[in-house]
Structure formats: C-alpha cells, structure tokens
mmCIF file of C-alpha atoms (C1' of nucleotides) in Angstrom:
data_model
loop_
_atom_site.group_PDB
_atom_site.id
_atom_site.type_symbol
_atom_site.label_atom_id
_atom_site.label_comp_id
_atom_site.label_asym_id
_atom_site.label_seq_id
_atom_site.Cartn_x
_atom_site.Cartn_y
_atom_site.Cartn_z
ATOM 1 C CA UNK A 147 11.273 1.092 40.531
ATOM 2 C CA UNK A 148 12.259 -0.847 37.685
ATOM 3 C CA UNK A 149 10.630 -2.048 34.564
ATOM 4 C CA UNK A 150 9.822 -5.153 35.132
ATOM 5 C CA UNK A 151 8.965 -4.434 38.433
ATOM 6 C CA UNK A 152 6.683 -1.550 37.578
ATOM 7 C CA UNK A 153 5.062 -4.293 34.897
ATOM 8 C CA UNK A 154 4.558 -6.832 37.505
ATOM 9 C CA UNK A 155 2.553 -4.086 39.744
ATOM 10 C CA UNK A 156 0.691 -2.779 36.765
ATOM 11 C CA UNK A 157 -0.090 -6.610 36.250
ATOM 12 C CA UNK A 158 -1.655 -6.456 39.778
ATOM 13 C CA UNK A 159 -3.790 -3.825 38.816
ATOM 14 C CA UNK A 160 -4.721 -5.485 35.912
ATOM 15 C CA UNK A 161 -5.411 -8.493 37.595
ATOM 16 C CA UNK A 162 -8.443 -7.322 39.369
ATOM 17 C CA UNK A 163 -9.306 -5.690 36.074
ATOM 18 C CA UNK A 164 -9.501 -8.514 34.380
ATOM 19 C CA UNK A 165 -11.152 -10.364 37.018
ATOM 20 C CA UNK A 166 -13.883 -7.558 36.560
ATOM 21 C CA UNK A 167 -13.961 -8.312 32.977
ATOM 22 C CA UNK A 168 -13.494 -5.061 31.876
ATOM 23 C CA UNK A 169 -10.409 -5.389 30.001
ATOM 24 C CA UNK A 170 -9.351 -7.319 26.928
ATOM 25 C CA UNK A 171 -6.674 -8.989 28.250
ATOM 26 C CA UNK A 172 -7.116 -12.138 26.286
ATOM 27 C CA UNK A 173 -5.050 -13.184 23.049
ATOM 28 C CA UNK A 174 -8.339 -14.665 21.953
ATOM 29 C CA UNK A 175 -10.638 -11.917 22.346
ATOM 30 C CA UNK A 176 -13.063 -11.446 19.487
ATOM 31 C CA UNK A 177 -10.786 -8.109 18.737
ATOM 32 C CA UNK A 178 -7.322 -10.117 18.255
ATOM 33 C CA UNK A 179 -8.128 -12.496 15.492
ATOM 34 C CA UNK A 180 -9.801 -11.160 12.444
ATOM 35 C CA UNK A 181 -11.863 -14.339 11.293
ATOM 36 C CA UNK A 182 -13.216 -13.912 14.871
ATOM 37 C CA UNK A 183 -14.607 -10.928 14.189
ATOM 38 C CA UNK A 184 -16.158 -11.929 11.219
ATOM 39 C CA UNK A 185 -17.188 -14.850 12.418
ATOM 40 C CA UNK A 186 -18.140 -13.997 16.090
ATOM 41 C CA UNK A 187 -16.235 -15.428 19.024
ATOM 42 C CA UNK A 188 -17.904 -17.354 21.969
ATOM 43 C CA UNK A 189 -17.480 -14.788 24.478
ATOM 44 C CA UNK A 190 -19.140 -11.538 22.608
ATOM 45 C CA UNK A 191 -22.506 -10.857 24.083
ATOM 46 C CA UNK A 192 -23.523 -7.750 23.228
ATOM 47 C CA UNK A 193 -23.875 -6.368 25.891
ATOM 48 C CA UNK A 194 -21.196 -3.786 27.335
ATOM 49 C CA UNK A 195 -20.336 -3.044 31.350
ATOM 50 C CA UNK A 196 -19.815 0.814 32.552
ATOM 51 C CA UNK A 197 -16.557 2.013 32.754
ATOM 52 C CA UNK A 198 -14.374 0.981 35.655
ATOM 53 C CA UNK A 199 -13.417 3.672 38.189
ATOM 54 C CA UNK A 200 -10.178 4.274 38.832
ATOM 55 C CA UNK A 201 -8.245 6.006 40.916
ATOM 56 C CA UNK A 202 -5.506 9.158 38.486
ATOM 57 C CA UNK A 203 -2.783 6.304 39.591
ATOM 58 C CA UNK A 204 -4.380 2.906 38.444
ATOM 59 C CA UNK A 205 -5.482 4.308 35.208
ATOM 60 C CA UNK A 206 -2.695 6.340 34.199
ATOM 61 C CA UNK A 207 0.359 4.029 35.288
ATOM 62 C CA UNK A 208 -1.200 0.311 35.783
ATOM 63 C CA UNK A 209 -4.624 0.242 34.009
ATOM 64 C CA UNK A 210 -4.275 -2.223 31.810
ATOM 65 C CA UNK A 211 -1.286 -1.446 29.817
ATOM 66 C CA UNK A 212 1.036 -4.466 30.538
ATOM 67 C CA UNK A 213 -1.025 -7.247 30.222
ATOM 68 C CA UNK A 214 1.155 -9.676 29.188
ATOM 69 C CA UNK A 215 0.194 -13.170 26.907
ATOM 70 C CA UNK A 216 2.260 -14.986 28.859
ATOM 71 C CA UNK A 217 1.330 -13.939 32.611
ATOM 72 C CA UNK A 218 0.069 -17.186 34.319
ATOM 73 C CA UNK A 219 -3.784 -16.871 35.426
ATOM 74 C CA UNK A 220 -4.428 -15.715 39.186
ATOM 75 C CA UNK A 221 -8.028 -15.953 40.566
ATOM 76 C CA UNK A 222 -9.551 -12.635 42.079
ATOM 77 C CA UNK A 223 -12.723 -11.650 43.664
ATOM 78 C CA UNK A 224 -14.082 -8.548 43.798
ATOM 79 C CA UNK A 225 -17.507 -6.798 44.306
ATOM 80 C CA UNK A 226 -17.897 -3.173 42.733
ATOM 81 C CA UNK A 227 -21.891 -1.480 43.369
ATOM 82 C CA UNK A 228 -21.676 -0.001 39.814
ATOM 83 C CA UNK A 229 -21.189 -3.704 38.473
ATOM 84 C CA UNK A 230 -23.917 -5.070 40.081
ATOM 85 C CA UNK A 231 -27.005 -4.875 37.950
ATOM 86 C CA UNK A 232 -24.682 -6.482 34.682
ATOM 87 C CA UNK A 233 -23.105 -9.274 36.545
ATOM 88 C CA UNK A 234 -26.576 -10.264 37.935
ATOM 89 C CA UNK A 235 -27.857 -10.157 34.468
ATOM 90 C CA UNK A 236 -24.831 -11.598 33.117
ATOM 91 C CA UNK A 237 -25.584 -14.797 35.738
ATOM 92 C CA UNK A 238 -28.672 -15.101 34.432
ATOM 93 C CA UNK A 239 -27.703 -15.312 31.096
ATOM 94 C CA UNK A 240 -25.155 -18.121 32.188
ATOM 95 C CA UNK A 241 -27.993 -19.648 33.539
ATOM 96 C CA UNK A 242 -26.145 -18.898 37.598
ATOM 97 C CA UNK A 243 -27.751 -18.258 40.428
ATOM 98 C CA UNK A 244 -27.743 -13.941 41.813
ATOM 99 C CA UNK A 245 -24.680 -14.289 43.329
ATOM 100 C CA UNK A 246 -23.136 -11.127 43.206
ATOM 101 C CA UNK A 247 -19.757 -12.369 43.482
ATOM 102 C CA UNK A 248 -18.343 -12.380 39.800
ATOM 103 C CA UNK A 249 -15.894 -14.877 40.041
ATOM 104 C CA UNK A 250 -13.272 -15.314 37.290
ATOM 105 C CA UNK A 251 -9.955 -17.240 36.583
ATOM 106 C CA UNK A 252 -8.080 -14.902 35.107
ATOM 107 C CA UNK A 253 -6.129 -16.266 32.676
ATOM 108 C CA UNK A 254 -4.849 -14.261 29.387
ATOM 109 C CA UNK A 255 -4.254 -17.152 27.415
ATOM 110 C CA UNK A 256 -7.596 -19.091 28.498
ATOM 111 C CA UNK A 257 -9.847 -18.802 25.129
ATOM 112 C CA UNK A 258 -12.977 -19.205 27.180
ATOM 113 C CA UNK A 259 -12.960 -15.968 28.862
ATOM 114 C CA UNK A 260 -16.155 -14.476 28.692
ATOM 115 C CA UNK A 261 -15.851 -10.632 28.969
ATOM 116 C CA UNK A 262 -13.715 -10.130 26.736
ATOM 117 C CA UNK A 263 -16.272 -7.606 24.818
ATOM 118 C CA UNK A 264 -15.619 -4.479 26.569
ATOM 119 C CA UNK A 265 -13.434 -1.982 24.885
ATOM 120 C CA UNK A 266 -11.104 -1.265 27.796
ATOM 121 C CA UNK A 267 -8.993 2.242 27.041
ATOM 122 C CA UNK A 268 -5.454 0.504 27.277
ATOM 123 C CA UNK A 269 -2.112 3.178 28.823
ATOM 124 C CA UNK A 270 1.061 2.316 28.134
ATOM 125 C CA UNK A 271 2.934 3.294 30.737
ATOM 126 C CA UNK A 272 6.145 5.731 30.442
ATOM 127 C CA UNK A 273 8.843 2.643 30.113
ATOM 128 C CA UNK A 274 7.096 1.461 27.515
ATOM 129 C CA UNK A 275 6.241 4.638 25.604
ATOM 130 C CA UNK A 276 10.253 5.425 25.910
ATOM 131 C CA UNK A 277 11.051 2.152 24.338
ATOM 132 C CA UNK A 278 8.797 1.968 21.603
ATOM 133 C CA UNK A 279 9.227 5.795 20.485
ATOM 134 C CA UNK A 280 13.320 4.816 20.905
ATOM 135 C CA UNK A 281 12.633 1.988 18.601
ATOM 136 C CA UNK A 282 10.439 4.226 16.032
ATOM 137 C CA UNK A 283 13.378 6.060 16.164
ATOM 138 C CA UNK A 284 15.535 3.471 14.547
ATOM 139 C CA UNK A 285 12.401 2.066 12.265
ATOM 140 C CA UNK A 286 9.169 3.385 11.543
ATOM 141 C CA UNK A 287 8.310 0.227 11.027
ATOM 142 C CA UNK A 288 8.780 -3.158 12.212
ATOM 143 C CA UNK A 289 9.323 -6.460 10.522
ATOM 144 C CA UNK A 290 7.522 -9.726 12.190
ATOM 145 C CA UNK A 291 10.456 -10.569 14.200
ATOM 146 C CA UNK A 292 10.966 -7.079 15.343
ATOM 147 C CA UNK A 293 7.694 -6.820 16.228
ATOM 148 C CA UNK A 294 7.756 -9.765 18.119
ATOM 149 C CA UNK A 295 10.696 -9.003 20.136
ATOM 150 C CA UNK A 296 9.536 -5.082 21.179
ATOM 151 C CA UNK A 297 6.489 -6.893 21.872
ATOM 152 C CA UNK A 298 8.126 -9.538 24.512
ATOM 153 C CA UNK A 299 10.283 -6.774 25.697
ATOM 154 C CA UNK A 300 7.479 -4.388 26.118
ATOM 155 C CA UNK A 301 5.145 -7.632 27.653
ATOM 156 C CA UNK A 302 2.769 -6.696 25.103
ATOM 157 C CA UNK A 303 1.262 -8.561 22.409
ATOM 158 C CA UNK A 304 2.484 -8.319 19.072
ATOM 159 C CA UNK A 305 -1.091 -6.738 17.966
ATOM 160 C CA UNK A 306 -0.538 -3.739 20.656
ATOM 161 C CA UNK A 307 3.291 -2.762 19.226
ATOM 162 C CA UNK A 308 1.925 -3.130 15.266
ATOM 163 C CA UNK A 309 -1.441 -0.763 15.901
ATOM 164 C CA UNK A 310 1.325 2.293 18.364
ATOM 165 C CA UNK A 311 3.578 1.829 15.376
ATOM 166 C CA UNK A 312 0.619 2.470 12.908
ATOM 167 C CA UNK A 313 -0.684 5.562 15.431
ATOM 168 C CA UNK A 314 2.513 6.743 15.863
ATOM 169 C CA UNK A 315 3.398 7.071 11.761
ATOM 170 C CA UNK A 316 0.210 8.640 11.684
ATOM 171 C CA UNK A 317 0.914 10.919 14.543
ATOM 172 C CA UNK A 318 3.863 12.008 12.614
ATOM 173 C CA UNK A 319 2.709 12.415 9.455
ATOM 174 C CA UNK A 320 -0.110 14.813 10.739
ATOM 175 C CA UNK A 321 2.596 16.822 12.274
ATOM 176 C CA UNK A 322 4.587 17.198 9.072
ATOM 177 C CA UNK A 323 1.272 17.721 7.251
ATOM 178 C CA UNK A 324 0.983 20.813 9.792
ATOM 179 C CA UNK A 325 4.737 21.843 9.699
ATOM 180 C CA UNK A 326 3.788 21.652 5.537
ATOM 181 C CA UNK A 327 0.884 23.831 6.096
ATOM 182 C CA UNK A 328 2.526 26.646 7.935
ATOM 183 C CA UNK A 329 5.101 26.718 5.249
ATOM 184 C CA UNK A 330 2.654 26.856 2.276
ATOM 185 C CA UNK A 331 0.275 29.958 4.703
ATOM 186 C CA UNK A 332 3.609 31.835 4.844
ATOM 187 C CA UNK A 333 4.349 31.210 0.739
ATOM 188 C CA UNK A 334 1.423 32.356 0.254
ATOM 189 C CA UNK A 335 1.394 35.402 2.252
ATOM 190 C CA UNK A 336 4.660 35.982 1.084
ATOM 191 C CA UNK A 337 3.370 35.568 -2.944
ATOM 192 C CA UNK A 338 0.156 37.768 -1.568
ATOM 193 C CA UNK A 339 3.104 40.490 -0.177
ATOM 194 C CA UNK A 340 5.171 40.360 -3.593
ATOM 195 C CA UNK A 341 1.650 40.232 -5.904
ATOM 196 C CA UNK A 342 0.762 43.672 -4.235
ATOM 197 C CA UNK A 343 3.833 45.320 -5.151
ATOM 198 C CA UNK A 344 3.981 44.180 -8.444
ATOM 199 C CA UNK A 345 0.299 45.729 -9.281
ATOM 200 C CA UNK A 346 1.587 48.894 -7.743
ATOM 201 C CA UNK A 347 4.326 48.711 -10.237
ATOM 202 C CA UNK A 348 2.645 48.464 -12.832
ATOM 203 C CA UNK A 349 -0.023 50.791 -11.713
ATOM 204 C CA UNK A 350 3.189 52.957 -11.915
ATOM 205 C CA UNK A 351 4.416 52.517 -15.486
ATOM 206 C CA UNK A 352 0.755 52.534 -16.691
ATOM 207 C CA UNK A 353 0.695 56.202 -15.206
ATOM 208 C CA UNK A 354 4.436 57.044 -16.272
ATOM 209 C CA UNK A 355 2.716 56.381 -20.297
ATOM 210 C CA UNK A 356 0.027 58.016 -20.267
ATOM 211 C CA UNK A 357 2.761 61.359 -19.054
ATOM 212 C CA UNK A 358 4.356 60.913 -21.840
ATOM 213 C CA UNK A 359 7.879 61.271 -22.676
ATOM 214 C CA UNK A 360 9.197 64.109 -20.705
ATOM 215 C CA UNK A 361 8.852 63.408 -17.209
ATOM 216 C CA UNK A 362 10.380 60.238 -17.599
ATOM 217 C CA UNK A 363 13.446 61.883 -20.050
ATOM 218 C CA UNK A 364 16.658 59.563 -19.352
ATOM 219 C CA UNK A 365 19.307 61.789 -17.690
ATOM 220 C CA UNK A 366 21.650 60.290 -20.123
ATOM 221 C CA UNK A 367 19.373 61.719 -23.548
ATOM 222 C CA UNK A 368 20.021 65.210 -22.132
ATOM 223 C CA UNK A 369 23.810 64.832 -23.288
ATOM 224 C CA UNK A 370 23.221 62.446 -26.139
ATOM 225 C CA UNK A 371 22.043 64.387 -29.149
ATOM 226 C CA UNK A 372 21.222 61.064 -30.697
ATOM 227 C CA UNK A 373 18.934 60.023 -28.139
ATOM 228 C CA UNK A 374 16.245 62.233 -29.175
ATOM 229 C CA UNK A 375 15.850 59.527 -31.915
ATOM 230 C CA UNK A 376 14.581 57.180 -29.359
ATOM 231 C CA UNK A 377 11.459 56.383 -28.268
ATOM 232 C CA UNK A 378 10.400 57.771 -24.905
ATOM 233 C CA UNK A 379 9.374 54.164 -23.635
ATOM 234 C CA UNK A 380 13.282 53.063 -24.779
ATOM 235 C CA UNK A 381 14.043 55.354 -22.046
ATOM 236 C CA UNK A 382 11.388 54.643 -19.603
ATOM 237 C CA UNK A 383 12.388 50.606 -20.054
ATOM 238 C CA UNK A 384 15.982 50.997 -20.092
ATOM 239 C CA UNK A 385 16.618 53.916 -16.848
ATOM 240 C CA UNK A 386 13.563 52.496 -14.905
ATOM 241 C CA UNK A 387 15.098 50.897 -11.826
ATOM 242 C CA UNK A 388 11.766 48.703 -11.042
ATOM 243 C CA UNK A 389 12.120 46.951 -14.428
ATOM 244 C CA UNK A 390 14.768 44.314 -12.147
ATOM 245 C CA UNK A 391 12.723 43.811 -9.730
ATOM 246 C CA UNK A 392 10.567 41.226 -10.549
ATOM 247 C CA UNK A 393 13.361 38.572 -12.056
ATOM 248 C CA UNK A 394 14.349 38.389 -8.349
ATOM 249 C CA UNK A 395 11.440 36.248 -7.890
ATOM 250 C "C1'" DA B 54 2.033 -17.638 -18.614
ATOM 251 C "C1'" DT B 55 -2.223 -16.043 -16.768
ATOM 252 C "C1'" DT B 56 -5.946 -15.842 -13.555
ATOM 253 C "C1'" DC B 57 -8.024 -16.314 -9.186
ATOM 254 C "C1'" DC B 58 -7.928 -16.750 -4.288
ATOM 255 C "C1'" DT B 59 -5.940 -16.190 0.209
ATOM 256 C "C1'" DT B 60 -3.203 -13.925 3.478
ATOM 257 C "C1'" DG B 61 -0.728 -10.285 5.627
ATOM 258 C "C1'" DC B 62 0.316 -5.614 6.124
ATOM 259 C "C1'" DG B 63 -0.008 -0.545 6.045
ATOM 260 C "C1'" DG B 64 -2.800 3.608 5.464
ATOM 261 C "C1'" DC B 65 -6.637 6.053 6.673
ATOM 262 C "C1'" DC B 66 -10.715 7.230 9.083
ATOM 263 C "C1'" DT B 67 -13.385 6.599 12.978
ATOM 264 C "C1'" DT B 68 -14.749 5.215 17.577
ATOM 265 C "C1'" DA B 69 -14.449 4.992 22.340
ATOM 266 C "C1'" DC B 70 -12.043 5.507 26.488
ATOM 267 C "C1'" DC B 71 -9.385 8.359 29.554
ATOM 268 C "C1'" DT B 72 -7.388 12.567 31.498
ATOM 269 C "C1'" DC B 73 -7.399 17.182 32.593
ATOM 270 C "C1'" DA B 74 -8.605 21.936 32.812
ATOM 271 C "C1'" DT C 155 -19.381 17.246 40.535
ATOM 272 C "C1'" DC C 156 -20.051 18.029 35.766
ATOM 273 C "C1'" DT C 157 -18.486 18.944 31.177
ATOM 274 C "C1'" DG C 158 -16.040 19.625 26.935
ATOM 275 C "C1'" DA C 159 -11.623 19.239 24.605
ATOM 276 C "C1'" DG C 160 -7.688 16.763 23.471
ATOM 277 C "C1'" DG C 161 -4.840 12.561 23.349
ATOM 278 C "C1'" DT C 162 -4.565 7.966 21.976
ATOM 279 C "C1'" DA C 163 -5.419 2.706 21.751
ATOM 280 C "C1'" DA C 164 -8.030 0.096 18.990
ATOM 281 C "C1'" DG C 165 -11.737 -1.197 15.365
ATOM 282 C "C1'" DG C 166 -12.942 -1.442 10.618
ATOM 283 C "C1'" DC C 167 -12.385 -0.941 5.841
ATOM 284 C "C1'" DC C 168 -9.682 -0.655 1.722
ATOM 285 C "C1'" DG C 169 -5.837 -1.278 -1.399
ATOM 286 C "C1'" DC C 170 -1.691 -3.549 -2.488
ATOM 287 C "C1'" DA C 171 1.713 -7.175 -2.861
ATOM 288 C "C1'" DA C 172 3.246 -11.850 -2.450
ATOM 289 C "C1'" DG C 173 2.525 -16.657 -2.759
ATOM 290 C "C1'" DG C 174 0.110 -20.776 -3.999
ATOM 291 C "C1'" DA C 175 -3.308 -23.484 -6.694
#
DNA sequence: ATTCCTTGCGGCCTTACCTCA
DNA sequence: TCTGAGGTAAGGCCGCAAGGA
C-alpha cells in the first residue's frame, strides 16, 4: 500500500471519527489558534465525550493521524451505545430534539464544528514517522516554509509537524541527558576506585614514618657512603615507586 | 536613540490518550 | 477483563528576539 493511499484509508477512519466528534480535526479548533484559547472559541462546551473504541488497527494505523486541512468534508452517520447519553444531552443543549442520530458534516476546514473540544490521542502512522524523523535528520528544526512543506507532504497541519519536531528535540535531548549520566556514574565510580587507593597510599607512607629510617633504607645508600648524610624521608621520597602514581591522574 | 507593545518561536513541564504486557 | 507502566501528541506557560509604533 502506498502513502497516499494508506492516508486516504486512514482518512476513512477518520472520517467517522470526526463525524463522532471525537477528534480535533478542525484548523479552527479552540486548540489551533492561540487567541482562541484565550478568548474561547464557539464550539468549546465543557463538556468532554468518553473515549472512542477502537479496534488495535484503527487506532494504531488510521486513528486520526492524517487528517488533512485540505480533505473536502464527507457526511457520516453513525450510532455508538457508549455515545448515547452525551449526544442526547448535547441535543438538548442545541436546543434538538432526542434523536440519537448525531449527524455531522464533516468538514476540517468548516469553523463551525462543534466538537472540536475533545482531546483526541492523535498516531502518526509509520510513513509519516519515517519522514519526519528522516527530515529531523537533516534539521532539528524547521523554518516556516519547511514546516509547511513536511506538513503538506505529511497531510498534516503545520501545528502537528512544529509540536513532533519540539517532542522529538526533547526526546533527544533526554537521551543524551541519560547517555551524560551514565558517563558522569562511571567518572565517578572510577574517581571513587582511584580515591580508595590513594588513602591506602598514604595510609602506607604514614606507616613507613612512623618505622623510621631503616626499613625503608634506599638500596642505593648501602653503597654510597655519602648517603648516610641524607635524610631517611630523602630516601623514602626518592626510591618509593608509589610517589608516580598519582600524576597519572 | 530609547521604550513599549505585539508577535512568533523554542524550551520545558505537564496532561491526557493510547497501547501493551 | 482489568490495571499499571511507558510512549507520545498536544496544552500551557515562560523567556527571548525581532519588528513596528
């Protein structure tokens, strides 16, 4: 199946989604447009509808994911028991009659769409994770026109590539805060390993003074007849092999 | 030249939906 | 069938920069 084939399924799908009003399929919904949400769009309510239930297959690959801005409206009619007790309240509040029928032209682009206020979990589907992670590749992130073009490739609005390109830095950055992490925890056990050994080497010399001189004679004084002018510690400092040990660091 | 306001964008945190074990 | 965990699209807030009045 090809992409655009796979979209126009998925936009099926969506279809009687939308007709359900359970998805924000609209370019005007009170989410898109920031004075709208400040100011309150026509179609918000309040009130929120259940969770439409779909089958693994309509909500992993078609759910909602290609809704497209430009997709022309279709009408759909459909009846679900869960749905009942909000669209008869719903009519009511519209002023309708009971009719259990919710009845909706589905359009994307018409601004009066009235259930628009349900967060709808939106999947992209495979194609269009591939393209947009192949394009993150090339940019992490996306000038207007860029944008605008993933988006029309991707039949997604413009809104939907900017927030996966915003998830998707942040995805990344979390992993390289992790991959930072595990670097630092092995540092550290690696300063906690060398720390150790140091005490012991001092707890060493401490022990090697308070001895005194002869157990820690320099092989070399033995021959020198000068050496005996030396100070013991000369010897201990200058034969002690562990003296290097620490500049490795 | 400076200040104030608006607008747009990205970062960050959080929420809510969805899937899966 | 239920439930909790994890993934992720999206909401909301903030700060910053650019542009115009």
């Amino acid at each position: 199946m090809g992409f655009d084939e796979n979209i126009s399924n998925n936009n099926q799908d969506l279809g009687l989604a939308l007709a359900l009003g359970l998805v924000h399929g609209d370019e005007n919904c009170s989410w898109q447009k920031k004075k709208e949400e400040e100011e309150g769009h026509p179609c918000s309510n309040g009130k929120a509808y259940p969770s439409l239930t779909l089958g693994p297959q309509e909500a992993s690959e078609s759910a909602v994911s290609s809704f497209s801005n430009s997709s022309s409206a279709s009408i759909k009619r459909e009846r679900d028991p869960e749905l009942m007790p909000y669209l008869e309240e719903e009519n009511k509040m519209n002023n309708n009659n009971n009719n259990p029928w919710k009845v909706i032209d589905v359009d994307v682009d018409d601004e009066n769409h009235n259930n628009c206020n349900t967060r709808k979990k939106l999947r992209l589907t495979k194609q269009q994770s591939a393209l947009l992670e192949e394009s993150f590749k090339h940019h992490s992130t996306l000038n207007p026109k860029q944008k605008q073009e993933l988006a029309r490739k991707l039949n997604l609005r413009a809104r939907q590539v900017e927030v996966w390109f915003q998830n998707r830095r942040a995805r990344t950055k979390l992993k390289q805060t992790e991959v930072e992490c595990e670097v630092l925890k092995k540092c550290c056990e690696r300063l906690r390993e060398e720390n150790k050994r140091l005490q012991k080497e001092l707890q060493h010399l401490k022990s090697m003074t308070q001895t005194g001189p002869t157990l820690a004679t320099c092989p070399s004084s033995e021959t020198n007849n000068n050496s005996s002018n030396l100070h013991p510690r000369f010897y201990k400092t200058t034969c002690y092999p562990f003296t290097q040990s620490s500049a490795a660091c």
